[in-house]
Amino acid sequence: MGRAGLKRLVIEDYLGLRARIYGGERAILVEVTPPGADPQERLAELAALAWTAGVHVVGTALQRRDRPDPATYIGKGKVAEVLELARRHGADTLIFGVELSPAQARNLEEFTGLKIIDRSQLILDIFALHAGTKEAALAVELAQLQYLLPRLRGWGKALSDPGGIVGTMGPGETRLEQSRRAIRRRIQALERELKEAARAREIRRAKRRRFGPPEVALVGYTNSGKSTLFNALTRGGALVADQLFATLDTKVRRTLLPDGRMALVTDTVGFIRDLPPQLIPAFHATLEAVREADLLLFVIDAASPAASLQLAVVRHVVFTQILKPEDPRPPVVYVLNKLDLLTTPEAWRRAETLLGEAQPGILLSAKTGENVDELRKLMAELLPHKAPALTRYH
Ligand SMILES: Nc1nc2c(ncn2[C@@H]2O[C@H](COP(=O)(O)OP(=O)(O)OP(=O)(O)O)[C@@H](O)[C@H]2O)c(=O)[nH]1
Ligand SMILES: [Mg+2]
């Protein structure tokens, strides 16, 4: 089956009909919190994700739960309650703040007759919406297909019926098997293409690292203000938006440090808790930028009540998932951003406590520019001096 054929199948049986966000849905958010987690914070993040995807949220439901119900995640009683809520508000979609197993999604769909979206699918759809370059689009398509493969059976009975097209299938092969095979082939092709792109980037980077200025990578939770800071440091024209995952490609620009040195600054893709694992390859360029940085700026939204949680996610991802034990550990500056939004004594106290734990750190506003020059000074202090390229040849 060619690309067009696969597209048609995918569109008919999965992406086009059921489990995908197109914007304009009327949805109930269903958030399930394990003991110890703050349900309101999780719900707020889920709402921001839904908003970014263009969904109209008409109601919310919360459940505290330790272990998911194997059949429906939230249990039958709660399903009935949510369904009633959906009917009352004329909702056509349920968005779950957790990852559902393929069977749970299928059961929920059958019980409710509504479109079922889980948190991973929601994030995947936002990535698909925001992919602006060819490489980002390929990485997102790969992630979508990997997510789709184990769920294929669930969406539409048509797929598991033996197909009627003579000569296109081996004996006994069902349309389901046929589509699975086509998807696997497409996955392999995408992996090859992405490997090529990574190799080309690697060659460019190797040259730059040998001869170029020191490198600084901006990392942080999504919506923390990385692109805004990138622009403040470089006048770089990166897209700034009050959306999650506005940036899906790394961007590199120069900046001038107060000691007269030039540095390269990289804007990267934001992190989020429990990122769908299929999306890790989409972060390839970000991972490289972090691994090869001479200095990391951890950007934190100091005005968010979830700031310390978000910082914990970023630290975890960078220090346990991105940097390998053998990688050198670059120095870190903790940038507590959105200083201009700290308008209550409580917000100040929280930010100051955080600053006490995140050192060396600085409070600034990327938006107003307050303290950005202080950050430049810190960067100049902490960036290692690279030997000028030519001295290598003497
Ligand atoms: N008030 C205030 N808003 C800020 C500040 N920095 C960023 N913002 C706002 O925060 C939102 C997110 O900013 P971005 O720079 O796009 O954040 P990001 O970290 O690049 O986000 P992603 O690319 O989506 O991961 C935008 O609405 C910005 O205008 C700041 O210092 N103060
Ligand atoms: Mg950004």
mmCIF file of C-alpha atoms and ligand atoms in Angstrom, residues 221-228 239-247 270 337-338 340-341 365-367, ligand 1:
data_model
loop_
_atom_site.group_PDB
_atom_site.id
_atom_site.type_symbol
_atom_site.label_atom_id
_atom_site.label_comp_id
_atom_site.label_asym_id
_atom_site.label_seq_id
_atom_site.Cartn_x
_atom_site.Cartn_y
_atom_site.Cartn_z
ATOM 1 C CA TYR A 221 8.655 23.387 31.216
ATOM 2 C CA THR A 222 6.333 24.297 28.388
ATOM 3 C CA ASN A 223 5.031 27.889 28.559
ATOM 4 C CA SER A 224 7.714 28.966 31.068
ATOM 5 C CA GLY A 225 8.957 31.720 28.763
ATOM 6 C CA LYS A 226 11.939 30.180 26.955
ATOM 7 C CA SER A 227 11.170 31.745 23.596
ATOM 8 C CA THR A 228 10.498 35.130 25.204
ATOM 9 C CA LEU A 239 7.354 32.528 18.261
ATOM 10 C CA VAL A 240 5.937 33.446 21.652
ATOM 11 C CA ALA A 241 2.452 32.264 22.490
ATOM 12 C CA ASP A 242 0.353 31.545 25.521
ATOM 13 C CA GLN A 243 0.010 27.984 24.366
ATOM 14 C CA LEU A 244 1.614 24.746 25.365
ATOM 15 C CA PHE A 245 4.276 23.497 22.978
ATOM 16 C CA ALA A 246 4.355 26.647 20.877
ATOM 17 C CA THR A 247 7.961 25.843 20.023
ATOM 18 C CA GLY A 270 9.317 22.546 26.349
ATOM 19 C CA ASN A 337 10.982 34.133 34.996
ATOM 20 C CA LYS A 338 7.827 36.285 35.051
ATOM 21 C CA ASP A 340 6.520 41.105 36.765
ATOM 22 C CA LEU A 341 3.678 38.725 37.676
ATOM 23 C CA SER A 365 11.206 39.167 33.518
ATOM 24 C CA ALA A 366 11.924 38.120 29.966
ATOM 25 C CA LYS A 367 8.904 40.154 28.919
HETATM 26 N N1 LIG B 1 4.054 38.452 32.348
HETATM 27 C C1 LIG B 1 5.003 37.768 31.756
HETATM 28 N N2 LIG B 1 4.704 36.885 30.792
HETATM 29 C C2 LIG B 1 5.720 36.197 30.204
HETATM 30 C C3 LIG B 1 7.075 36.384 30.568
HETATM 31 N N3 LIG B 1 7.826 35.564 29.800
HETATM 32 C C4 LIG B 1 6.953 34.905 28.995
HETATM 33 N N4 LIG B 1 5.688 35.290 29.227
HETATM 34 C C5 LIG B 1 4.459 34.804 28.569
HETATM 35 O O1 LIG B 1 4.336 33.403 28.785
HETATM 36 C C6 LIG B 1 3.759 32.777 27.639
HETATM 37 C C7 LIG B 1 4.701 31.683 27.125
HETATM 38 O O2 LIG B 1 5.885 32.263 26.665
HETATM 39 P P1 LIG B 1 6.838 31.532 25.624
HETATM 40 O O3 LIG B 1 8.109 32.334 25.540
HETATM 41 O O4 LIG B 1 6.137 31.183 24.374
HETATM 42 O O5 LIG B 1 7.117 30.184 26.464
HETATM 43 P P2 LIG B 1 7.944 28.885 26.020
HETATM 44 O O6 LIG B 1 8.637 28.386 27.248
HETATM 45 O O7 LIG B 1 8.788 29.177 24.836
HETATM 46 O O8 LIG B 1 6.743 27.912 25.671
HETATM 47 P P3 LIG B 1 6.688 26.635 24.660
HETATM 48 O O9 LIG B 1 7.481 26.944 23.441
HETATM 49 O O10 LIG B 1 5.228 26.516 24.400
HETATM 50 O O11 LIG B 1 7.228 25.475 25.447
HETATM 51 C C8 LIG B 1 3.539 33.896 26.616
HETATM 52 O O12 LIG B 1 2.216 34.317 26.745
HETATM 53 C C9 LIG B 1 4.518 34.977 27.066
HETATM 54 O O13 LIG B 1 4.100 36.270 26.678
HETATM 55 C C10 LIG B 1 7.363 37.333 31.603
HETATM 56 O O14 LIG B 1 8.509 37.562 32.001
HETATM 57 N N5 LIG B 1 6.292 37.977 32.152
#
